[in-house]
Amino acid sequence: MASLIDLRRRLRSVKNIQQITRAMKMVAAARLRRSQDRILAARPYAIELRRVVANLGRTSSGEALHPLLERREERKVLVCPVTGDKGLCGAFNSNVLRRSDQLVRELVVERELELLPLGRRGADYYARRKASIRAAHRGLFANVTYEAAAEIAQTVVGEFISGEYDAVYVVYNQFVSVMTQKLTVERVLPVEPEAPAEAGKQADTAPDWIFEPSVEQILDLLLPRFIAFQFYRVLLESQAAEHAARMTAMDAATRNARELIDRLTLTYNRGRQAAITKELIEVVSGAAALRG
């Protein structure tokens, strides 16, 4: 059994850890609120942008009017796992990396594959395993900006148009709620000119559109921005999901620390009571021996 000094030291250390986890939970909650507002504000624009792309895609009559719409045999694939820059967020990062490894095993058969990790955790993970990394982007989630997403998208779009890659996939955690993050695998290139279910119903009843100056010129301007915004949305989704996962994990850690403190306090009090009882017995025994 641990001594009373050891129990006091352990109690003090657990209380310090509890203070840290409680503070981290509060910080994650504050950051989550801001990230949640940003992703909820971006989603309507993303839906409308996809609807426009869907309507433009329907005018092609099955012909690719832009290189980003061209579907080719997937001989070389780029996979972008989106992880956080920090840990202490439960299974947030490990779920993405596990799903990325699974996707790599599925795609690597008769295909060439490279990785573009977005986030420090994913970059470090694949660097230790000496995987085929095209590039790595660390420190993205300190401040997610459209400019950073557009820079990544511009590089990826250029490599896809040049034929260096035939498909580009992203693996990320989609923010659903504070308690739920949906692990998602999404193909961003080539662009699928199809709208979501609710958009598709409206598109079916939409009239024929007249485009000026031409569909090709509109696609040439719109599709690169569409891809850039898709990367921006994915980064925002992942950022909000990371803060939610960290807040949940720190809340669980705070509760566990409280339970451990209660158990250690009970053990300490029992040990202290036993020590006091032992000392009293020794005093009584000594007094009885002197009287005898």
PDB file of C-alpha atoms in Angstrom:
ATOM      1  CA  MET A   1       0.000   0.000   0.000  1.00  0.00           C
ATOM      2  CA  ALA A   2       1.243   3.482  -0.902  1.00  0.00           C
ATOM      3  CA  SER A   3       2.387   5.711   1.911  1.00  0.00           C
ATOM      4  CA  LEU A   4       0.445   8.801   2.930  1.00  0.00           C
ATOM      5  CA  ILE A   5       3.120  11.018   1.400  1.00  0.00           C
ATOM      6  CA  ASP A   6       2.801   9.208  -1.935  1.00  0.00           C
ATOM      7  CA  LEU A   7      -0.979   9.540  -1.802  1.00  0.00           C
ATOM      8  CA  ARG A   8      -0.733  13.274  -1.092  1.00  0.00           C
ATOM      9  CA  ARG A   9       1.646  13.713  -4.037  1.00  0.00           C
ATOM     10  CA  ARG A  10      -0.616  11.767  -6.342  1.00  0.00           C
ATOM     11  CA  LEU A  11      -3.671  13.714  -5.196  1.00  0.00           C
ATOM     12  CA  ARG A  12      -1.870  16.974  -5.866  1.00  0.00           C
ATOM     13  CA  SER A  13      -0.785  15.878  -9.346  1.00  0.00           C
ATOM     14  CA  VAL A  14      -4.282  14.635 -10.298  1.00  0.00           C
ATOM     15  CA  LYS A  15      -5.809  17.924  -9.110  1.00  0.00           C
ATOM     16  CA  ASN A  16      -3.308  19.842 -11.255  1.00  0.00           C
ATOM     17  CA  ILE A  17      -4.185  17.677 -14.257  1.00  0.00           C
ATOM     18  CA  GLN A  18      -7.874  18.274 -13.597  1.00  0.00           C
ATOM     19  CA  GLN A  19      -7.335  22.019 -13.660  1.00  0.00           C
ATOM     20  CA  ILE A  20      -5.517  21.713 -16.997  1.00  0.00           C
ATOM     21  CA  THR A  21      -8.195  19.528 -18.603  1.00  0.00           C
ATOM     22  CA  ARG A  22     -10.945  21.836 -17.350  1.00  0.00           C
ATOM     23  CA  ALA A  23      -9.152  24.844 -18.831  1.00  0.00           C
ATOM     24  CA  MET A  24      -8.591  23.023 -22.130  1.00  0.00           C
ATOM     25  CA  LYS A  25     -12.275  22.131 -22.266  1.00  0.00           C
ATOM     26  CA  MET A  26     -13.260  25.786 -21.824  1.00  0.00           C
ATOM     27  CA  VAL A  27     -10.791  26.928 -24.492  1.00  0.00           C
ATOM     28  CA  ALA A  28     -12.019  24.248 -26.923  1.00  0.00           C
ATOM     29  CA  ALA A  29     -15.637  25.271 -26.265  1.00  0.00           C
ATOM     30  CA  ALA A  30     -14.874  28.918 -27.061  1.00  0.00           C
ATOM     31  CA  ARG A  31     -13.008  27.999 -30.244  1.00  0.00           C
ATOM     32  CA  LEU A  32     -15.729  25.555 -31.236  1.00  0.00           C
ATOM     33  CA  ARG A  33     -18.338  28.304 -31.140  1.00  0.00           C
ATOM     34  CA  ARG A  34     -16.369  30.412 -33.604  1.00  0.00           C
ATOM     35  CA  SER A  35     -15.560  27.453 -35.869  1.00  0.00           C
ATOM     36  CA  GLN A  36     -19.168  26.280 -35.799  1.00  0.00           C
ATOM     37  CA  ASP A  37     -20.380  29.723 -36.850  1.00  0.00           C
ATOM     38  CA  ARG A  38     -17.912  29.747 -39.756  1.00  0.00           C
ATOM     39  CA  ILE A  39     -18.841  26.328 -41.114  1.00  0.00           C
ATOM     40  CA  LEU A  40     -22.581  26.958 -40.755  1.00  0.00           C
ATOM     41  CA  ALA A  41     -22.142  30.221 -42.650  1.00  0.00           C
ATOM     42  CA  ALA A  42     -20.125  28.503 -45.413  1.00  0.00           C
ATOM     43  CA  ARG A  43     -22.455  25.549 -46.027  1.00  0.00           C
ATOM     44  CA  PRO A  44     -25.279  27.452 -47.807  1.00  0.00           C
ATOM     45  CA  TYR A  45     -22.784  28.958 -50.245  1.00  0.00           C
ATOM     46  CA  ALA A  46     -21.256  25.528 -50.848  1.00  0.00           C
ATOM     47  CA  ILE A  47     -24.678  24.042 -51.603  1.00  0.00           C
ATOM     48  CA  GLU A  48     -25.574  26.839 -54.029  1.00  0.00           C
ATOM     49  CA  LEU A  49     -22.178  26.603 -55.717  1.00  0.00           C
ATOM     50  CA  ARG A  50     -22.593  22.864 -56.184  1.00  0.00           C
ATOM     51  CA  ARG A  51     -26.086  23.453 -57.607  1.00  0.00           C
ATOM     52  CA  VAL A  52     -24.676  25.870 -60.173  1.00  0.00           C
ATOM     53  CA  VAL A  53     -21.969  23.390 -61.133  1.00  0.00           C
ATOM     54  CA  ALA A  54     -24.625  20.682 -61.443  1.00  0.00           C
ATOM     55  CA  ASN A  55     -26.702  22.816 -63.823  1.00  0.00           C
ATOM     56  CA  LEU A  56     -23.639  23.610 -65.904  1.00  0.00           C
ATOM     57  CA  GLY A  57     -22.661  19.943 -65.996  1.00  0.00           C
ATOM     58  CA  ARG A  58     -26.085  19.005 -67.380  1.00  0.00           C
ATOM     59  CA  THR A  59     -25.523  21.193 -70.417  1.00  0.00           C
ATOM     60  CA  SER A  60     -22.540  19.144 -71.549  1.00  0.00           C
ATOM     61  CA  SER A  61     -24.692  16.221 -72.778  1.00  0.00           C
ATOM     62  CA  GLY A  62     -22.167  13.738 -71.537  1.00  0.00           C
ATOM     63  CA  GLU A  63     -19.131  15.542 -72.975  1.00  0.00           C
ATOM     64  CA  ALA A  64     -16.470  17.026 -70.717  1.00  0.00           C
ATOM     65  CA  LEU A  65     -16.374  20.747 -71.470  1.00  0.00           C
ATOM     66  CA  HIS A  66     -13.536  21.345 -69.006  1.00  0.00           C
ATOM     67  CA  PRO A  67     -10.467  19.311 -67.968  1.00  0.00           C
ATOM     68  CA  LEU A  68     -11.660  19.256 -64.358  1.00  0.00           C
ATOM     69  CA  LEU A  69     -14.792  17.378 -65.454  1.00  0.00           C
ATOM     70  CA  GLU A  70     -12.856  14.761 -67.402  1.00  0.00           C
ATOM     71  CA  ARG A  71     -13.059  11.286 -65.914  1.00  0.00           C
ATOM     72  CA  ARG A  72     -10.021   9.150 -66.632  1.00  0.00           C
ATOM     73  CA  GLU A  73      -8.879   5.715 -65.611  1.00  0.00           C
ATOM     74  CA  GLU A  74      -7.437   6.101 -62.126  1.00  0.00           C
ATOM     75  CA  ARG A  75      -3.844   5.096 -62.669  1.00  0.00           C
ATOM     76  CA  LYS A  76      -2.304   7.636 -60.300  1.00  0.00           C
ATOM     77  CA  VAL A  77      -4.226   8.915 -57.276  1.00  0.00           C
ATOM     78  CA  LEU A  78      -3.614  11.625 -54.689  1.00  0.00           C
ATOM     79  CA  VAL A  79      -5.036  11.100 -51.183  1.00  0.00           C
ATOM     80  CA  CYS A  80      -5.326  14.055 -48.777  1.00  0.00           C
ATOM     81  CA  PRO A  81      -5.817  12.983 -45.129  1.00  0.00           C
ATOM     82  CA  VAL A  82      -6.993  15.982 -43.085  1.00  0.00           C
ATOM     83  CA  THR A  83      -5.867  15.774 -39.453  1.00  0.00           C
ATOM     84  CA  GLY A  84      -5.315  18.291 -36.690  1.00  0.00           C
ATOM     85  CA  ASP A  85      -2.094  20.000 -35.696  1.00  0.00           C
ATOM     86  CA  LYS A  86      -2.440  18.935 -32.043  1.00  0.00           C
ATOM     87  CA  GLY A  87      -3.476  15.926 -30.021  1.00  0.00           C
ATOM     88  CA  LEU A  88      -5.595  15.464 -26.884  1.00  0.00           C
ATOM     89  CA  CYS A  89      -8.768  15.179 -28.973  1.00  0.00           C
ATOM     90  CA  GLY A  90      -9.702  11.543 -28.487  1.00  0.00           C
ATOM     91  CA  ALA A  91      -9.793   9.374 -31.594  1.00  0.00           C
ATOM     92  CA  PHE A  92     -10.137  12.351 -33.956  1.00  0.00           C
ATOM     93  CA  ASN A  93      -6.751  11.972 -35.649  1.00  0.00           C
ATOM     94  CA  SER A  94      -6.450   8.193 -35.360  1.00  0.00           C
ATOM     95  CA  ASN A  95      -9.804   7.662 -37.091  1.00  0.00           C
ATOM     96  CA  VAL A  96      -8.717   9.730 -40.090  1.00  0.00           C
ATOM     97  CA  LEU A  97      -5.333   8.006 -40.302  1.00  0.00           C
ATOM     98  CA  ARG A  98      -6.900   4.557 -39.980  1.00  0.00           C
ATOM     99  CA  ARG A  99      -9.401   5.321 -42.749  1.00  0.00           C
ATOM    100  CA  SER A 100      -6.627   6.797 -44.902  1.00  0.00           C
ATOM    101  CA  ASP A 101      -4.549   3.645 -44.491  1.00  0.00           C
ATOM    102  CA  GLN A 102      -7.572   1.580 -45.472  1.00  0.00           C
ATOM    103  CA  LEU A 103      -8.175   3.750 -48.553  1.00  0.00           C
ATOM    104  CA  VAL A 104      -4.510   3.478 -49.504  1.00  0.00           C
ATOM    105  CA  ARG A 105      -4.690  -0.324 -49.332  1.00  0.00           C
ATOM    106  CA  GLU A 106      -7.826  -0.275 -51.488  1.00  0.00           C
ATOM    107  CA  LEU A 107      -6.385   2.067 -54.120  1.00  0.00           C
ATOM    108  CA  VAL A 108      -2.795   0.889 -54.246  1.00  0.00           C
ATOM    109  CA  VAL A 109      -3.703  -2.240 -56.241  1.00  0.00           C
ATOM    110  CA  GLU A 110      -2.623  -1.561 -59.851  1.00  0.00           C
ATOM    111  CA  ARG A 111      -2.362   2.160 -59.104  1.00  0.00           C
ATOM    112  CA  GLU A 112       0.309   4.645 -58.168  1.00  0.00           C
ATOM    113  CA  LEU A 113      -0.533   6.629 -55.079  1.00  0.00           C
ATOM    114  CA  GLU A 114       0.826   9.678 -53.309  1.00  0.00           C
ATOM    115  CA  LEU A 115      -0.218  11.478 -50.136  1.00  0.00           C
ATOM    116  CA  LEU A 116      -0.836  15.134 -49.409  1.00  0.00           C
ATOM    117  CA  PRO A 117      -1.298  15.343 -45.602  1.00  0.00           C
ATOM    118  CA  LEU A 118      -3.125  18.439 -44.381  1.00  0.00           C
ATOM    119  CA  GLY A 119      -2.283  18.893 -40.706  1.00  0.00           C
ATOM    120  CA  ARG A 120       0.778  18.211 -38.584  1.00  0.00           C
ATOM    121  CA  ARG A 121      -0.421  14.919 -37.109  1.00  0.00           C
ATOM    122  CA  GLY A 122      -0.957  13.301 -40.484  1.00  0.00           C
ATOM    123  CA  ALA A 123       2.293  14.682 -41.892  1.00  0.00           C
ATOM    124  CA  ASP A 124       4.311  13.318 -38.955  1.00  0.00           C
ATOM    125  CA  TYR A 125       2.487   9.985 -39.073  1.00  0.00           C
ATOM    126  CA  TYR A 126       3.297   9.298 -42.723  1.00  0.00           C
ATOM    127  CA  ALA A 127       6.799  10.776 -42.478  1.00  0.00           C
ATOM    128  CA  ARG A 128       7.658   8.164 -39.817  1.00  0.00           C
ATOM    129  CA  ARG A 129       6.366   5.421 -42.111  1.00  0.00           C
ATOM    130  CA  LYS A 130       8.337   6.779 -45.079  1.00  0.00           C
ATOM    131  CA  ALA A 131       5.233   6.903 -47.258  1.00  0.00           C
ATOM    132  CA  SER A 132       5.195   8.556 -50.682  1.00  0.00           C
ATOM    133  CA  ILE A 133       4.373  12.133 -49.650  1.00  0.00           C
ATOM    134  CA  ARG A 134       3.864  14.733 -52.367  1.00  0.00           C
ATOM    135  CA  ALA A 135       3.945  17.615 -49.899  1.00  0.00           C
ATOM    136  CA  ALA A 136       2.853  18.307 -46.333  1.00  0.00           C
ATOM    137  CA  HIS A 137       0.995  21.281 -44.901  1.00  0.00           C
ATOM    138  CA  ARG A 138       1.489  21.891 -41.193  1.00  0.00           C
ATOM    139  CA  GLY A 139       0.021  24.640 -39.062  1.00  0.00           C
ATOM    140  CA  LEU A 140      -3.120  25.074 -41.181  1.00  0.00           C
ATOM    141  CA  PHE A 141      -5.580  25.021 -38.312  1.00  0.00           C
ATOM    142  CA  ALA A 142      -4.145  27.805 -36.177  1.00  0.00           C
ATOM    143  CA  ASN A 143      -6.098  30.088 -38.496  1.00  0.00           C
ATOM    144  CA  VAL A 144      -7.981  28.518 -41.407  1.00  0.00           C
ATOM    145  CA  THR A 145      -8.108  30.981 -44.304  1.00  0.00           C
ATOM    146  CA  TYR A 146      -9.530  30.806 -47.796  1.00  0.00           C
ATOM    147  CA  GLU A 147      -6.181  31.940 -49.185  1.00  0.00           C
ATOM    148  CA  ALA A 148      -4.403  28.877 -47.765  1.00  0.00           C
ATOM    149  CA  ALA A 149      -7.115  26.566 -49.117  1.00  0.00           C
ATOM    150  CA  ALA A 150      -6.981  28.273 -52.527  1.00  0.00           C
ATOM    151  CA  GLU A 151      -3.202  27.818 -52.664  1.00  0.00           C
ATOM    152  CA  ILE A 152      -3.542  24.084 -51.993  1.00  0.00           C
ATOM    153  CA  ALA A 153      -6.377  23.805 -54.521  1.00  0.00           C
ATOM    154  CA  GLN A 154      -4.414  25.672 -57.180  1.00  0.00           C
ATOM    155  CA  THR A 155      -1.525  23.219 -56.897  1.00  0.00           C
ATOM    156  CA  VAL A 156      -3.813  20.180 -56.961  1.00  0.00           C
ATOM    157  CA  VAL A 157      -5.844  21.512 -59.911  1.00  0.00           C
ATOM    158  CA  GLY A 158      -2.693  22.205 -61.910  1.00  0.00           C
ATOM    159  CA  GLU A 159      -1.368  18.700 -61.309  1.00  0.00           C
ATOM    160  CA  PHE A 160      -4.725  17.141 -62.238  1.00  0.00           C
ATOM    161  CA  ILE A 161      -5.015  19.134 -65.480  1.00  0.00           C
ATOM    162  CA  SER A 162      -1.445  18.228 -66.445  1.00  0.00           C
ATOM    163  CA  GLY A 163      -2.337  14.555 -66.065  1.00  0.00           C
ATOM    164  CA  GLU A 164      -0.070  13.947 -63.106  1.00  0.00           C
ATOM    165  CA  TYR A 165      -3.068  12.630 -61.157  1.00  0.00           C
ATOM    166  CA  ASP A 166      -6.246  11.013 -62.383  1.00  0.00           C
ATOM    167  CA  ALA A 167      -8.224  11.443 -59.156  1.00  0.00           C
ATOM    168  CA  VAL A 168      -7.925  13.303 -55.848  1.00  0.00           C
ATOM    169  CA  TYR A 169      -9.548  12.107 -52.619  1.00  0.00           C
ATOM    170  CA  VAL A 170      -9.825  13.781 -49.228  1.00  0.00           C
ATOM    171  CA  VAL A 171     -10.378  11.991 -45.906  1.00  0.00           C
ATOM    172  CA  TYR A 172     -11.684  14.179 -43.101  1.00  0.00           C
ATOM    173  CA  ASN A 173     -14.038  14.429 -40.143  1.00  0.00           C
ATOM    174  CA  GLN A 174     -17.249  16.215 -41.039  1.00  0.00           C
ATOM    175  CA  PHE A 175     -18.748  18.275 -38.235  1.00  0.00           C
ATOM    176  CA  VAL A 176     -22.277  17.107 -37.385  1.00  0.00           C
ATOM    177  CA  SER A 177     -22.713  18.178 -33.766  1.00  0.00           C
ATOM    178  CA  VAL A 178     -20.689  18.642 -30.615  1.00  0.00           C
ATOM    179  CA  MET A 179     -20.923  14.927 -29.869  1.00  0.00           C
ATOM    180  CA  THR A 180     -20.774  13.605 -33.436  1.00  0.00           C
ATOM    181  CA  GLN A 181     -18.174  13.797 -36.179  1.00  0.00           C
ATOM    182  CA  LYS A 182     -18.746  11.883 -39.410  1.00  0.00           C
ATOM    183  CA  LEU A 183     -15.676  10.303 -40.994  1.00  0.00           C
ATOM    184  CA  THR A 184     -15.950  11.131 -44.696  1.00  0.00           C
ATOM    185  CA  VAL A 185     -14.106  10.103 -47.858  1.00  0.00           C
ATOM    186  CA  GLU A 186     -14.807  12.498 -50.723  1.00  0.00           C
ATOM    187  CA  ARG A 187     -13.483  12.648 -54.274  1.00  0.00           C
ATOM    188  CA  VAL A 188     -12.879  16.277 -55.184  1.00  0.00           C
ATOM    189  CA  LEU A 189     -11.375  15.642 -58.626  1.00  0.00           C
ATOM    190  CA  PRO A 190     -12.644  15.054 -61.201  1.00  0.00           C
ATOM    191  CA  VAL A 191     -15.639  17.226 -60.397  1.00  0.00           C
ATOM    192  CA  GLU A 192     -18.928  15.346 -60.309  1.00  0.00           C
ATOM    193  CA  PRO A 193     -21.510  17.609 -62.029  1.00  0.00           C
ATOM    194  CA  GLU A 194     -24.324  16.333 -59.859  1.00  0.00           C
ATOM    195  CA  ALA A 195     -26.165  18.200 -57.156  1.00  0.00           C
ATOM    196  CA  PRO A 196     -27.190  16.908 -53.721  1.00  0.00           C
ATOM    197  CA  ALA A 197     -30.579  15.250 -53.372  1.00  0.00           C
ATOM    198  CA  GLU A 198     -32.448  18.435 -52.534  1.00  0.00           C
ATOM    199  CA  ALA A 199     -30.664  20.350 -55.270  1.00  0.00           C
ATOM    200  CA  GLY A 200     -31.280  17.610 -57.796  1.00  0.00           C
ATOM    201  CA  LYS A 201     -35.051  17.858 -57.363  1.00  0.00           C
ATOM    202  CA  GLN A 202     -34.980  21.548 -58.190  1.00  0.00           C
ATOM    203  CA  ALA A 203     -32.555  21.055 -61.050  1.00  0.00           C
ATOM    204  CA  ASP A 204     -34.859  18.540 -62.734  1.00  0.00           C
ATOM    205  CA  THR A 205     -37.607  21.145 -62.966  1.00  0.00           C
ATOM    206  CA  ALA A 206     -35.322  24.016 -63.933  1.00  0.00           C
ATOM    207  CA  PRO A 207     -35.724  25.542 -67.434  1.00  0.00           C
ATOM    208  CA  ASP A 208     -33.054  25.516 -70.105  1.00  0.00           C
ATOM    209  CA  TRP A 209     -30.414  28.111 -69.361  1.00  0.00           C
ATOM    210  CA  ILE A 210     -28.742  30.509 -71.773  1.00  0.00           C
ATOM    211  CA  PHE A 211     -25.122  31.124 -70.818  1.00  0.00           C
ATOM    212  CA  GLU A 212     -23.072  34.138 -71.797  1.00  0.00           C
ATOM    213  CA  PRO A 213     -20.387  34.302 -73.017  1.00  0.00           C
ATOM    214  CA  SER A 214     -20.259  30.462 -73.133  1.00  0.00           C
ATOM    215  CA  VAL A 215     -20.468  27.423 -70.885  1.00  0.00           C
ATOM    216  CA  GLU A 216     -16.770  26.667 -71.446  1.00  0.00           C
ATOM    217  CA  GLN A 217     -15.663  30.123 -70.331  1.00  0.00           C
ATOM    218  CA  ILE A 218     -17.942  30.053 -67.302  1.00  0.00           C
ATOM    219  CA  LEU A 219     -16.629  26.625 -66.307  1.00  0.00           C
ATOM    220  CA  ASP A 220     -13.054  27.797 -66.766  1.00  0.00           C
ATOM    221  CA  LEU A 221     -13.709  30.567 -64.248  1.00  0.00           C
ATOM    222  CA  LEU A 222     -16.054  28.735 -61.894  1.00  0.00           C
ATOM    223  CA  LEU A 223     -14.569  25.250 -61.448  1.00  0.00           C
ATOM    224  CA  PRO A 224     -11.167  26.292 -59.996  1.00  0.00           C
ATOM    225  CA  ARG A 225     -13.024  28.474 -57.479  1.00  0.00           C
ATOM    226  CA  PHE A 226     -15.368  25.589 -56.749  1.00  0.00           C
ATOM    227  CA  ILE A 227     -12.423  23.294 -55.948  1.00  0.00           C
ATOM    228  CA  ALA A 228     -10.801  25.989 -53.807  1.00  0.00           C
ATOM    229  CA  PHE A 229     -13.978  26.424 -51.822  1.00  0.00           C
ATOM    230  CA  GLN A 230     -14.336  22.662 -51.413  1.00  0.00           C
ATOM    231  CA  PHE A 231     -10.894  22.530 -49.785  1.00  0.00           C
ATOM    232  CA  TYR A 232     -11.814  25.543 -47.652  1.00  0.00           C
ATOM    233  CA  ARG A 233     -15.039  23.856 -46.540  1.00  0.00           C
ATOM    234  CA  VAL A 234     -13.187  20.626 -45.705  1.00  0.00           C
ATOM    235  CA  LEU A 235     -10.681  22.535 -43.571  1.00  0.00           C
ATOM    236  CA  LEU A 236     -13.491  24.339 -41.743  1.00  0.00           C
ATOM    237  CA  GLU A 237     -15.358  21.068 -41.179  1.00  0.00           C
ATOM    238  CA  SER A 238     -12.224  19.429 -39.800  1.00  0.00           C
ATOM    239  CA  GLN A 239     -11.401  22.401 -37.573  1.00  0.00           C
ATOM    240  CA  ALA A 240     -14.871  22.459 -36.012  1.00  0.00           C
ATOM    241  CA  ALA A 241     -14.866  18.679 -35.593  1.00  0.00           C
ATOM    242  CA  GLU A 242     -11.439  18.810 -33.909  1.00  0.00           C
ATOM    243  CA  HIS A 243     -12.555  21.418 -31.382  1.00  0.00           C
ATOM    244  CA  ALA A 244     -15.703  19.392 -30.654  1.00  0.00           C
ATOM    245  CA  ALA A 245     -13.690  16.201 -30.203  1.00  0.00           C
ATOM    246  CA  ARG A 246     -11.189  17.959 -27.916  1.00  0.00           C
ATOM    247  CA  MET A 247     -13.938  19.494 -25.808  1.00  0.00           C
ATOM    248  CA  THR A 248     -15.601  16.090 -25.407  1.00  0.00           C
ATOM    249  CA  ALA A 249     -12.300  14.385 -24.599  1.00  0.00           C
ATOM    250  CA  MET A 250     -11.305  17.014 -22.029  1.00  0.00           C
ATOM    251  CA  ASP A 251     -14.743  16.842 -20.425  1.00  0.00           C
ATOM    252  CA  ALA A 252     -14.357  13.067 -20.056  1.00  0.00           C
ATOM    253  CA  ALA A 253     -10.822  13.520 -18.687  1.00  0.00           C
ATOM    254  CA  THR A 254     -12.073  16.067 -16.125  1.00  0.00           C
ATOM    255  CA  ARG A 255     -14.784  13.677 -14.945  1.00  0.00           C
ATOM    256  CA  ASN A 256     -12.305  10.805 -14.714  1.00  0.00           C
ATOM    257  CA  ALA A 257      -9.923  12.994 -12.706  1.00  0.00           C
ATOM    258  CA  ARG A 258     -12.746  13.898 -10.327  1.00  0.00           C
ATOM    259  CA  GLU A 259     -13.574  10.222  -9.776  1.00  0.00           C
ATOM    260  CA  LEU A 260      -9.900   9.405  -9.233  1.00  0.00           C
ATOM    261  CA  ILE A 261      -9.585  12.264  -6.732  1.00  0.00           C
ATOM    262  CA  ASP A 262     -12.561  10.902  -4.801  1.00  0.00           C
ATOM    263  CA  ARG A 263     -11.031   7.415  -4.664  1.00  0.00           C
ATOM    264  CA  LEU A 264      -7.608   8.700  -3.677  1.00  0.00           C
ATOM    265  CA  THR A 265      -9.124  10.959  -1.012  1.00  0.00           C
ATOM    266  CA  LEU A 266     -11.021   8.029   0.467  1.00  0.00           C
ATOM    267  CA  THR A 267      -7.886   5.872   0.451  1.00  0.00           C
ATOM    268  CA  TYR A 268      -5.859   8.689   1.997  1.00  0.00           C
ATOM    269  CA  ASN A 269      -8.436   9.280   4.771  1.00  0.00           C
ATOM    270  CA  ARG A 270      -8.568   5.579   5.563  1.00  0.00           C
ATOM    271  CA  GLY A 271      -4.782   5.391   5.741  1.00  0.00           C
ATOM    272  CA  ARG A 272      -4.611   8.512   7.899  1.00  0.00           C
ATOM    273  CA  GLN A 273      -7.302   7.138  10.207  1.00  0.00           C
ATOM    274  CA  ALA A 274      -5.443   3.838  10.465  1.00  0.00           C
ATOM    275  CA  ALA A 275      -2.210   5.672  11.309  1.00  0.00           C
ATOM    276  CA  ILE A 276      -3.935   7.737  14.013  1.00  0.00           C
ATOM    277  CA  THR A 277      -5.570   4.611  15.464  1.00  0.00           C
ATOM    278  CA  LYS A 278      -2.208   2.858  15.505  1.00  0.00           C
ATOM    279  CA  GLU A 279      -0.585   5.783  17.339  1.00  0.00           C
ATOM    280  CA  LEU A 280      -3.411   5.862  19.906  1.00  0.00           C
ATOM    281  CA  ILE A 281      -3.032   2.138  20.530  1.00  0.00           C
ATOM    282  CA  GLU A 282       0.708   2.592  21.038  1.00  0.00           C
ATOM    283  CA  VAL A 283       0.111   5.448  23.513  1.00  0.00           C
ATOM    284  CA  VAL A 284      -2.499   3.478  25.457  1.00  0.00           C
ATOM    285  CA  SER A 285      -0.286   0.396  25.471  1.00  0.00           C
ATOM    286  CA  GLY A 286       2.680   2.425  26.723  1.00  0.00           C
ATOM    287  CA  ALA A 287       0.612   4.025  29.487  1.00  0.00           C
ATOM    288  CA  ALA A 288      -0.726   0.617  30.550  1.00  0.00           C
ATOM    289  CA  ALA A 289       2.805  -0.777  30.664  1.00  0.00           C
ATOM    290  CA  LEU A 290       3.967   2.095  32.907  1.00  0.00           C
ATOM    291  CA  ARG A 291       1.082   1.523  35.325  1.00  0.00           C
ATOM    292  CA  GLY A 292       1.827  -2.146  35.429  1.00  0.00           C
TER     293      GLY A 292
END
